[in-house]
Coordinates of C-alpha atoms and ligand atoms in Angstrom, one line a residue:
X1 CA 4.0 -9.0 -14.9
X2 CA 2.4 -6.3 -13.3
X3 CA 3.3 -6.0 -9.4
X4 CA 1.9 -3.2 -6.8
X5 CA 4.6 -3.4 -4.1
X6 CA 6.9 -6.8 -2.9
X7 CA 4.7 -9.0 -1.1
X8 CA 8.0 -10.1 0.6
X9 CA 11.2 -9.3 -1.2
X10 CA 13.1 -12.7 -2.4
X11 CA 16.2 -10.8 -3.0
X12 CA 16.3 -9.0 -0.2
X13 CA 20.0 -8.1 1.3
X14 CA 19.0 -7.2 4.9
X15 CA 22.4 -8.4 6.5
X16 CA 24.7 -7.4 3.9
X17 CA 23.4 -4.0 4.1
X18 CA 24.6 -4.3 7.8
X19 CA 27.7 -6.3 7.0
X20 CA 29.2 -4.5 3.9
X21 CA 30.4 -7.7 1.7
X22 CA 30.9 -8.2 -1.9
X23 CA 27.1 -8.8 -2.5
X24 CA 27.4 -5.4 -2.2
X25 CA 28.7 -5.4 -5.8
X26 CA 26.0 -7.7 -7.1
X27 CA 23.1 -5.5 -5.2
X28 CA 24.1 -2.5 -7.3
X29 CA 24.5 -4.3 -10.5
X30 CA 20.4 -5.5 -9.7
X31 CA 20.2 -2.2 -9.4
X32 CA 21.7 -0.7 -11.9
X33 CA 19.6 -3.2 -14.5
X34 CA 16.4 -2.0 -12.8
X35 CA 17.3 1.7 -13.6
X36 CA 18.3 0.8 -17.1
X37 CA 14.8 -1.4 -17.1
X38 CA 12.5 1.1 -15.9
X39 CA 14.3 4.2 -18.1
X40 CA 12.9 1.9 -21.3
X41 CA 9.7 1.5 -19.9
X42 CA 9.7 5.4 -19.8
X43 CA 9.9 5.4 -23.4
X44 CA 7.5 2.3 -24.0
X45 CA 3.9 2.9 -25.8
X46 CA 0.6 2.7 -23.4
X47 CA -2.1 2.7 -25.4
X48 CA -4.3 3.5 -22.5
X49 CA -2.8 5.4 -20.1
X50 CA -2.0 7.7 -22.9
X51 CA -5.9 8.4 -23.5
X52 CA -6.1 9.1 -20.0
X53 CA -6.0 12.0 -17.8
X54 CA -2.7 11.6 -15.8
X55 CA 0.9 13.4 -16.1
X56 CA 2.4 11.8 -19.3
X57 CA 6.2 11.3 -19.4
X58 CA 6.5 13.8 -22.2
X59 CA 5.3 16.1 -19.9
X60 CA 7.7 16.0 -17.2
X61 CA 9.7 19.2 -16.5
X62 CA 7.5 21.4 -18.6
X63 CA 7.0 24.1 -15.6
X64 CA 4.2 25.8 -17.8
X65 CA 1.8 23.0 -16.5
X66 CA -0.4 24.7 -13.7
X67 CA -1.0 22.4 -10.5
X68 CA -4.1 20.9 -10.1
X69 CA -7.2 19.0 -12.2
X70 CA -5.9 18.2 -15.5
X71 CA -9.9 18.2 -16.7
X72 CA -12.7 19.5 -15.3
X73 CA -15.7 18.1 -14.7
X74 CA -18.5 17.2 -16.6
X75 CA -22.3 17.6 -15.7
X76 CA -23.4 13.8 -13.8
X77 CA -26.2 13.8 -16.6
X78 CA -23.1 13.5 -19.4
X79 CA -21.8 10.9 -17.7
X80 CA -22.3 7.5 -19.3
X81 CA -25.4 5.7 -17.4
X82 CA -24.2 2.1 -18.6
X83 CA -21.4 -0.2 -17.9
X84 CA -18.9 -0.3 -20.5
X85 CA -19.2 -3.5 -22.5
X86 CA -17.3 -6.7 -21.2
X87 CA -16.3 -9.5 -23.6
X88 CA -19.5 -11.6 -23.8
X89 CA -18.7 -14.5 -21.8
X90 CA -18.5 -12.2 -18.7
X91 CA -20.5 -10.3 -16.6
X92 CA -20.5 -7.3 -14.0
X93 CA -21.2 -7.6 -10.7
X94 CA -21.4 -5.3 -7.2
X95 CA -19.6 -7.0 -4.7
X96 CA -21.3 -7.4 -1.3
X97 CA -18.8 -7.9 1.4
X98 CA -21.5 -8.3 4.2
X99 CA -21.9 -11.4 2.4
X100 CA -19.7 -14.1 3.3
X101 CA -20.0 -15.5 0.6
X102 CA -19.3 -12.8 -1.8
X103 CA -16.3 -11.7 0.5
X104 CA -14.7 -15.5 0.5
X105 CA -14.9 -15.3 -3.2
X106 CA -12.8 -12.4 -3.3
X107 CA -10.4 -13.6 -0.5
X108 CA -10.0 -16.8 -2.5
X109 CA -9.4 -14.5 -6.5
X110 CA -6.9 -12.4 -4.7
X111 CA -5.0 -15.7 -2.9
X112 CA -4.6 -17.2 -5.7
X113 CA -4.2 -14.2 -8.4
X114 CA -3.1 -11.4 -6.6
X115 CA 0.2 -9.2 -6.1
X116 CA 3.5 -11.6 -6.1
X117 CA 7.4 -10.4 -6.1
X118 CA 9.5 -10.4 -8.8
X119 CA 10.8 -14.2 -8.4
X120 CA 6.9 -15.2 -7.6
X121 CA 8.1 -17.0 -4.2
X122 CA 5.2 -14.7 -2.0
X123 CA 2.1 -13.7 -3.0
X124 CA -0.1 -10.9 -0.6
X125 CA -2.8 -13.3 1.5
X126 CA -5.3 -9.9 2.8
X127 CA -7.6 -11.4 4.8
X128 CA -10.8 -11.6 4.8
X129 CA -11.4 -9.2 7.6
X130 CA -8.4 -7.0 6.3
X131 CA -10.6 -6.6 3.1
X132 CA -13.8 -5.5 5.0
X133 CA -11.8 -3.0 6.8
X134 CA -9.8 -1.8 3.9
X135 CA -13.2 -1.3 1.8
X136 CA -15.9 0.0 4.0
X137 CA -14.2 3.0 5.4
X138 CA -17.1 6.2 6.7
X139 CA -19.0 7.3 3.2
X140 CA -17.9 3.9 1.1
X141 CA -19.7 3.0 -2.0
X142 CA -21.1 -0.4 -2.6
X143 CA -21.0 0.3 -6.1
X144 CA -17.3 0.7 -6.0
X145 CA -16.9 -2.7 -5.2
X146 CA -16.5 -4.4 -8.7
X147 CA -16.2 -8.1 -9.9
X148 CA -16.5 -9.7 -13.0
X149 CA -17.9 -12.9 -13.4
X150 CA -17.9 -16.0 -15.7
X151 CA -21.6 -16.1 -17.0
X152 CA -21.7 -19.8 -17.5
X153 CA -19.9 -20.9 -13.9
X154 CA -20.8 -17.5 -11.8
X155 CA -16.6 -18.1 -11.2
X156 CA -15.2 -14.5 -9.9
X157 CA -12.1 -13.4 -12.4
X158 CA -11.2 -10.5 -11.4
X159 CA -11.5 -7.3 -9.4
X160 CA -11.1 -3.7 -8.7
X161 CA -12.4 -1.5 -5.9
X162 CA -12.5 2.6 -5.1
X163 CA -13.2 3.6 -1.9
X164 CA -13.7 8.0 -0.8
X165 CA -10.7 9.6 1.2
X166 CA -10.2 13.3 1.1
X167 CA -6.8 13.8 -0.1
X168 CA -4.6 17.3 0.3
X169 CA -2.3 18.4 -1.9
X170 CA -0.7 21.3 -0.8
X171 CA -2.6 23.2 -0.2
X172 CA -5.5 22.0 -1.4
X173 CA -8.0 19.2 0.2
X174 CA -9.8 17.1 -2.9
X175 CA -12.5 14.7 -2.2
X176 CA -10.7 11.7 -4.5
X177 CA -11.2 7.9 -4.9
X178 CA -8.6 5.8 -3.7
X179 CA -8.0 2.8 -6.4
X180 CA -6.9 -0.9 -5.1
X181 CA -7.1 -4.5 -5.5
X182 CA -6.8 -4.2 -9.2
X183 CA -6.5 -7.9 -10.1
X184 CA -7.3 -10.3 -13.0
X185 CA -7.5 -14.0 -12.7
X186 CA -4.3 -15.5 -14.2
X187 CA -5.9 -17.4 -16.6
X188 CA -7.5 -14.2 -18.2
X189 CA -4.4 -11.7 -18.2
X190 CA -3.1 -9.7 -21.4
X191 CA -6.5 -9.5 -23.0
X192 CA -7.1 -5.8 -22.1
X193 CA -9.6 -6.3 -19.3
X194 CA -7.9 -4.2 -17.2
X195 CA -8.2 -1.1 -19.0
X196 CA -11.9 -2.1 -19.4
X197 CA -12.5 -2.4 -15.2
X198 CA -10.3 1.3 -15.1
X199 CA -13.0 2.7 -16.8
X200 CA -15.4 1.1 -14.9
X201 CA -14.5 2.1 -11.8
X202 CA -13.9 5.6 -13.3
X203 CA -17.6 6.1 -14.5
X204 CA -19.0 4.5 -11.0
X205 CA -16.7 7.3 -9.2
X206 CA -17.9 10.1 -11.5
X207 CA -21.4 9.7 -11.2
X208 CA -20.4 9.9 -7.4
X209 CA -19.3 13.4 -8.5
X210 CA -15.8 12.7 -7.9
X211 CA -12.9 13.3 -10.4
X212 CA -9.9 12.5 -8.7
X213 CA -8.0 9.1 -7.6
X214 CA -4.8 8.1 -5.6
X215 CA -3.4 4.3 -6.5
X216 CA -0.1 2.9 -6.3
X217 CA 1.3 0.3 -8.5
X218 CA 4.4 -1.6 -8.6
X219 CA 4.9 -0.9 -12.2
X220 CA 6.2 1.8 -13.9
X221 CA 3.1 3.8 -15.9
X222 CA 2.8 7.7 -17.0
X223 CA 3.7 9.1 -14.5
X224 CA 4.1 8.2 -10.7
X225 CA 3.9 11.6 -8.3
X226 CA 6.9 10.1 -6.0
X227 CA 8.3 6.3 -6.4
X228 CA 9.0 4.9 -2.9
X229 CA 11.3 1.7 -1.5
X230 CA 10.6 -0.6 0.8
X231 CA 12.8 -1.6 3.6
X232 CA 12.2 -4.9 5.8
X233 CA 13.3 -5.5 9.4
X234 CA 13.9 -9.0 10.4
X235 CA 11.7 -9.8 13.1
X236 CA 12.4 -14.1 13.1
X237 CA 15.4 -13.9 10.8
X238 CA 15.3 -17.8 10.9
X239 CA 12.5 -18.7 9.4
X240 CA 13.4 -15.7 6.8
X241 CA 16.2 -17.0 5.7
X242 CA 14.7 -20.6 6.1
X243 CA 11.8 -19.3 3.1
X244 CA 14.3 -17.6 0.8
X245 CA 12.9 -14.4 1.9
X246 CA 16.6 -13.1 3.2
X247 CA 19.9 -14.5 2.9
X248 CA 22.7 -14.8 5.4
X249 CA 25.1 -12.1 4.7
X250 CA 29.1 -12.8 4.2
X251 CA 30.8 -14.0 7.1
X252 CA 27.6 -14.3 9.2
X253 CA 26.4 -17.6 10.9
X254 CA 22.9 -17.8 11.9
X255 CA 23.3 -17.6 15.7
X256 CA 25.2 -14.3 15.5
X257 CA 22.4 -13.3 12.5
X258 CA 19.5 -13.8 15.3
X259 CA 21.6 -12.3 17.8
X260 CA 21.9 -9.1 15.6
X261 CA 18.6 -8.7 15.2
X262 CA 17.0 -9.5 18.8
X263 CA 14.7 -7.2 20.3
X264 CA 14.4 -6.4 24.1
X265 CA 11.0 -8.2 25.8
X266 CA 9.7 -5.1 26.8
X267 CA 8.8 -1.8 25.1
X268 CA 11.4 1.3 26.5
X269 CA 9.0 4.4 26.9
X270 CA 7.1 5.3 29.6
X271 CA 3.5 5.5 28.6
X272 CA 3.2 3.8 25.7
X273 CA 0.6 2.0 25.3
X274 CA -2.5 0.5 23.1
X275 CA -5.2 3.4 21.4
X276 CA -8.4 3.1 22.5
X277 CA -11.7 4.4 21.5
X278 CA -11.6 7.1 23.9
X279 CA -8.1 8.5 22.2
X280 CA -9.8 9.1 19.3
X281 CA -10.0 13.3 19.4
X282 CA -6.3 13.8 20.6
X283 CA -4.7 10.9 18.0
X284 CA -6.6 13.1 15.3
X285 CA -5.1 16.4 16.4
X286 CA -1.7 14.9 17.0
X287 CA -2.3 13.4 13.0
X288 CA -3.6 16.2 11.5
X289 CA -0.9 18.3 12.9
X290 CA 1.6 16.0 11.9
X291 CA 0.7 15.2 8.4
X292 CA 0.6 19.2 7.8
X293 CA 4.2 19.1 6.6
X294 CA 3.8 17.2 3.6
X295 CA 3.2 17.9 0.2
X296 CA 0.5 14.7 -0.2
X297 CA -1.6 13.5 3.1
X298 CA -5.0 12.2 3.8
X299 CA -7.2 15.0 5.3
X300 CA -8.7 12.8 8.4
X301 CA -11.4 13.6 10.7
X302 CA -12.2 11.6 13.9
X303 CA -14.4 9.6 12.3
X304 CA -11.7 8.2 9.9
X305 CA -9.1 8.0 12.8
X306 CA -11.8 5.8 14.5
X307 CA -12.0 3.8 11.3
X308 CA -8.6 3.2 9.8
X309 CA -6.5 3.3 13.5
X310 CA -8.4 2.2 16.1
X311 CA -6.7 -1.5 17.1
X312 CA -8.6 -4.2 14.9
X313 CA -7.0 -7.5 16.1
X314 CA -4.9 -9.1 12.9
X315 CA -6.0 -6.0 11.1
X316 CA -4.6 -2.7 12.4
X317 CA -2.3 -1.9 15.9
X318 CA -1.9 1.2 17.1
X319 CA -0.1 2.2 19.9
X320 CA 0.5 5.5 21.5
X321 CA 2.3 7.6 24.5
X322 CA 0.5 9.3 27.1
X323 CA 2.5 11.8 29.5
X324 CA 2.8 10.1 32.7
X325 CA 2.9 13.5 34.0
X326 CA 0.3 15.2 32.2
X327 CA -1.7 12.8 30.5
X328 CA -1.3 14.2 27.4
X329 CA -1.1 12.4 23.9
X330 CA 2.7 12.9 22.9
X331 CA 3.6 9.9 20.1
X332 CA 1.7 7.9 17.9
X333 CA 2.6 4.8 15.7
X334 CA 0.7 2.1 14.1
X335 CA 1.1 -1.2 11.7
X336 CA -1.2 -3.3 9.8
X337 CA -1.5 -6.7 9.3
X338 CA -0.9 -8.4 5.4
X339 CA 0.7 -12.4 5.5
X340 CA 1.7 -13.5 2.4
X341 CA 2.0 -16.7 1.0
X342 CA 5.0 -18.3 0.6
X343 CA 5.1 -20.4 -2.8
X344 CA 7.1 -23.3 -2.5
X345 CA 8.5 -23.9 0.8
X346 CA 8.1 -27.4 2.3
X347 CA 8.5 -25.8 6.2
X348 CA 6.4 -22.7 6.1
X349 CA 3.1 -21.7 4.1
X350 CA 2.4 -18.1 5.6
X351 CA 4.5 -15.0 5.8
X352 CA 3.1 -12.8 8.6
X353 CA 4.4 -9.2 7.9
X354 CA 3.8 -6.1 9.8
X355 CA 3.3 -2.8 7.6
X356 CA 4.3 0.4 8.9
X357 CA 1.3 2.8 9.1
X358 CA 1.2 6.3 10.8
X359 CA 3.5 7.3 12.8
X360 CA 3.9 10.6 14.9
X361 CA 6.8 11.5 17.6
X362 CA 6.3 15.0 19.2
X363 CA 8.2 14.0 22.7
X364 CA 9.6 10.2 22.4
X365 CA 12.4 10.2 19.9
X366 CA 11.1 8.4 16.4
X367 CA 14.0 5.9 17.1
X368 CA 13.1 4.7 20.5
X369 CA 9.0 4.8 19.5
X370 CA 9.7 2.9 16.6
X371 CA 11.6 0.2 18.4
X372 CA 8.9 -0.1 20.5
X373 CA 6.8 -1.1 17.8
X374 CA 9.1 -3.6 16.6
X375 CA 9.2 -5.2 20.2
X376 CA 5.0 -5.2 19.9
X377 CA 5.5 -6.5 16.6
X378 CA 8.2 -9.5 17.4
X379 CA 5.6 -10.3 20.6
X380 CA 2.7 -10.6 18.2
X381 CA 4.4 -13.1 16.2
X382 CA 5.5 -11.3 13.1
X383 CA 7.9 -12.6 11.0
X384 CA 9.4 -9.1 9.7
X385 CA 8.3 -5.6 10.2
X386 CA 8.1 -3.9 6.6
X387 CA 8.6 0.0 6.0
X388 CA 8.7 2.6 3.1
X389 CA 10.8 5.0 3.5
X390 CA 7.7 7.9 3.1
X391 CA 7.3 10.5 5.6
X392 CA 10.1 10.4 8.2
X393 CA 10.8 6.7 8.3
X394 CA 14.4 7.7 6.2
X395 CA 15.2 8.3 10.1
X396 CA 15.4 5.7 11.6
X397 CA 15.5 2.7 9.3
X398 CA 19.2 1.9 9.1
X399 CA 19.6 2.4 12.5
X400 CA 16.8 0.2 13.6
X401 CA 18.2 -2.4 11.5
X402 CA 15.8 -2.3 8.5
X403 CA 17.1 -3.1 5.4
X404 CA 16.3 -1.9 1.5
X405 CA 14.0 -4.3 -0.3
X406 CA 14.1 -5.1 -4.3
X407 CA 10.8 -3.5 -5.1
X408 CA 9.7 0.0 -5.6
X409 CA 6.3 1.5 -4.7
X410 CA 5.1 4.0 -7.3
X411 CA 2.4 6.5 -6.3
X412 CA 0.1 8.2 -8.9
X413 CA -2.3 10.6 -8.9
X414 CA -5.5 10.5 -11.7
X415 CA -6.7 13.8 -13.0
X416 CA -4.2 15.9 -11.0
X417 CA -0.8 17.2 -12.0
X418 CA 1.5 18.1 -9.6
X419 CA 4.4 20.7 -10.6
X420 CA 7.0 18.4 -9.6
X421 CA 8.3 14.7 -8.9
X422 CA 8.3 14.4 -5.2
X423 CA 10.9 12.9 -3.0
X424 CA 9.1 9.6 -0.8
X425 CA 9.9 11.8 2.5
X426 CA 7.3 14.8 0.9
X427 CA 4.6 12.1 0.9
X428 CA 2.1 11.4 3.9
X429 CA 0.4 9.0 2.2
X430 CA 0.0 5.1 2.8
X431 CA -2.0 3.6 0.8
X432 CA -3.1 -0.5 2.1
Ligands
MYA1 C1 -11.8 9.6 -11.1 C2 -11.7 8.2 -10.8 C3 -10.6 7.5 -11.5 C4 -10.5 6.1 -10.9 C5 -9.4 5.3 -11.7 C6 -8.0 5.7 -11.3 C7 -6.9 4.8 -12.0 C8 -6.8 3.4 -11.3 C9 -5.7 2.6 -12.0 C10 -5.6 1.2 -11.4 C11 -4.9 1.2 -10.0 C12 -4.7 -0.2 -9.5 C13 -4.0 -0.2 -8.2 C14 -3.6 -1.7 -7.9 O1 -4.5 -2.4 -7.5 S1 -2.0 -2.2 -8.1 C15 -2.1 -4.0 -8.0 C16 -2.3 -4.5 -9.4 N1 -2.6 -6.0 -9.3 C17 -1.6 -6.9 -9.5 O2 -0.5 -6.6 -9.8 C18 -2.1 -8.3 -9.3 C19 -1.5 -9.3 -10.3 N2 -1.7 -8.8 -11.7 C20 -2.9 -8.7 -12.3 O3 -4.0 -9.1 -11.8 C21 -2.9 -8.2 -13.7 O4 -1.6 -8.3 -14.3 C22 -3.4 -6.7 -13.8 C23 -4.9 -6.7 -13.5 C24 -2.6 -5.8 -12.9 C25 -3.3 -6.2 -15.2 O5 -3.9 -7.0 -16.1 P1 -3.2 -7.7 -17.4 O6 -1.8 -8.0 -17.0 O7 -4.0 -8.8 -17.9 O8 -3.1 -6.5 -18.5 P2 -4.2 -6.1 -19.5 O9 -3.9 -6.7 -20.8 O10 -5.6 -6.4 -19.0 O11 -4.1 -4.5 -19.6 C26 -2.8 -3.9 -19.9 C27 -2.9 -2.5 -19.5 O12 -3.1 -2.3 -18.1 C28 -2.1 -1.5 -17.6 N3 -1.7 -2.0 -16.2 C29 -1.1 -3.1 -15.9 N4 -1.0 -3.2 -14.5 C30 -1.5 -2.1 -14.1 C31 -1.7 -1.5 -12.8 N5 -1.2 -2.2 -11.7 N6 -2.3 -0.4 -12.6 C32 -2.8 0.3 -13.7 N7 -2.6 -0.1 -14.9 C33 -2.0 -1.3 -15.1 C34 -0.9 -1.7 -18.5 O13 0.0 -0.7 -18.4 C35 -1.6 -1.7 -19.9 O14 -2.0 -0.4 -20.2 P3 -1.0 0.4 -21.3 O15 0.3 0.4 -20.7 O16 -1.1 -0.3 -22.6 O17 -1.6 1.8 -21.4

């Protein structure tokens, strides 16, 4: 089935990575089967994505290819003015989420028929208000926000939405689409309608002029820019281990298992505290500086800091440093909020999981700010602070007691080659 990222990881091995045991053995064997899986799946047929404009696996290490659009564009007046056709029982619609209605039908397709992990124990519950702030960022596009419905019962089946972000690569800033929420009711799925709502969204975001995209996928398909891990830290190991979500390593018990992974009450560094709406100019220079050094990054302006970092309560936290001394801006780290349901356990129905966002260190050591926001994190009530190991994060995740998940994140680029495969710490990209 296809999977973006682990809602939760089932097979995660949190402890044993700490405590070396002989799941060890059994971790890499997973492993290993996943390599040998995904190296067929390099070789298997897609009878779409090879129609399409992305990097195709046959292409990979030919440094002739020139970086950049892999088409160019065509007039708006050549670009087709009418839906593509839907099987007849179904219809297109532009999903309003000012609507309450229109956004609860949503909430409740992707609850029910959204991203799960590999053993379907969790399944991603984005709330409602996540899902307002995820697609009506500055410049959004209404018309970007696809369903389809069920003629005869107006039912919602599925979904896909774009929303504008200006992307760099290297060295160049492109004004691209970023692609999410792909999802198909389960009911409905290997009929093809997902190539059909690709195109969709593809022909809305042309006629916006735009000819690029940004997704990320938890399969394998031609051909990710950088594939990415995620790491989880234990934040209420109990009830982890309780849901299936991580085990109790070799020669643990579970008092010395919460004992390893306890957090001090308060935060360590001497200024840090929440953003507010009058941070906005200095968080953006202290971003834009930061995100410089990688080879993929969102291009923000204030107006997008404001948007996608200012604190939105069970949406987005953010947290940063100011001098004592000099009042100036120094760190920088942030989280967002995505529960996911837990499938079949009698005590617990809702995984609340904290998502590693932006984070900058200038002054406070990445180590120390980062613990901080674990401490914010285990005060908020969340369950397990999850991480990719983009950017910097490689840094501090063993030592801050994170450990490697079973899924992998792959990110892709549509209509833009890069010359080479990146490594996840030459990204500066997170995508929701
Ligand atoms: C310029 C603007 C461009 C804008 C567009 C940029 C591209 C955006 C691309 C989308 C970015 C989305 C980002 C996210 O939201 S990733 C999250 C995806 N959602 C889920 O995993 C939720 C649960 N799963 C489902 O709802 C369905 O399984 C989905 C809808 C995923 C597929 O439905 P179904 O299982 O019923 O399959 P089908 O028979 O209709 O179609 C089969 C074809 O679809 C290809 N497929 C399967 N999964 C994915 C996937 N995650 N990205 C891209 N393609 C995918 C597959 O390789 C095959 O093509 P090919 O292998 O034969 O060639």
């Amino acid at each position: 089935m296809a999977e973006k990222d682990t809602p939760a990881d089932s097979n995660i091995s949190s402890v044993d990575n700490i405590v070396p045991s002989e799941t060890e053995t059994e971790t890499s064997i997973d492993a290993l089967a996943k390599k040998v899986q995904e190296s067929l799946s390099l070789s298997k047929r897609h009878k779409f994505w090879e129609t399409q404009p992305v990097g195709q696996f046959k292409d990979l290490g030919d440094s002739s290819l020139t970086e950049g659009p892999i088409e160019p564009p065509t007039p708006i007046s050549e670009v087709k003015q009418e839906p593509y056709n839907l099987p007849s029982p179904y219809e297109w619609i532009t999903c309003d989420l000012d609507s309450e209605e229109v956004c609860s039908e949503v909430y409740t397709l992707l609850t029910n028929n959204y991203v799960e992990d590999d053993e379907n124990m969790f399944r991603f519950n984005y709330s409602k208000e996540f899902l307002r702030w995820a697609l009506r960022p500055p410049g959004y596009f209404r018309s970007w926000h696809i369903g389809v419905r069920a003629k005869s019962s107006k039912k919602l089946v599925a979904f896909i939405t774009g929303i504008p972000a200006k992307i760099r690569a290297r060295n160049e800033v492109v004004m691209m689409a970023e692609v999410n929420f792909l999802c198909v009711h389960k009911k409905l799925r290997s009929k093809r309608l997902a190539p059909v709502m690709i195109k969709e969204v593809t022909r809305r975001v042309h006629l916006e002029n735009i000819w690029q995209a940004a997704y990320t996928a938890g399969v394998v398909l031609p051909t990710p820019i950088t594939t990415c891990q995620y790491w989880h830290r234990s934040l209420n190991p109990k009830k982890l281990i309780d849901v299936g979500f991580s085990r109790l390593g070799a020669r643990m018990t579970m008092s010395r298992t919460i004992k390893l992974y306890k957090l001090p009450d308060q935060t360590a560094t001497p200024g840090f505290r929440k953003m507010e709406p009058h941070d906005v100019p200095a968080v953006t220079r202290l971003l834009r500086n930061y995100l410089n050094q990688f080879v993929v990054a969102p291009d923000f302006d204030e107006d997008d800091v404001e948007h996608w970092l200012l604190p939105k309560e069970d949406v987005v936290d953010s947290y940063l440093v100011e001098s004592p001394e000099s009042h100036e801006i120094t760190d920088f780290c942030s989280f967002y909020t995505l529960p996911s349901s837990i499938l079949g356990s009698q005590s617990h129905s809702i995984l609340k999981a904290a998502y590693s966002y932006y984070n900058v260190s200038t002054k406070t050591p990445l180590l120390q700010l980062m613990n901080d926001a674990l401490v914010v994190a285990k005060k908020k009530d969340f369950d397990v602070f999850n991480a990719l190991d983009v950017m910097q994060n490689e840094t501090f995740l063993k030592e801050l007691k994170f450990g490697p998940g079973d899924g992998k994140l792959h990110y892709y680029l549509y209509n833009y080659r890069l010359k080479h495969v990146l490594r996840a710490s030459e990204l500066g990209l997170v995508l929701l």
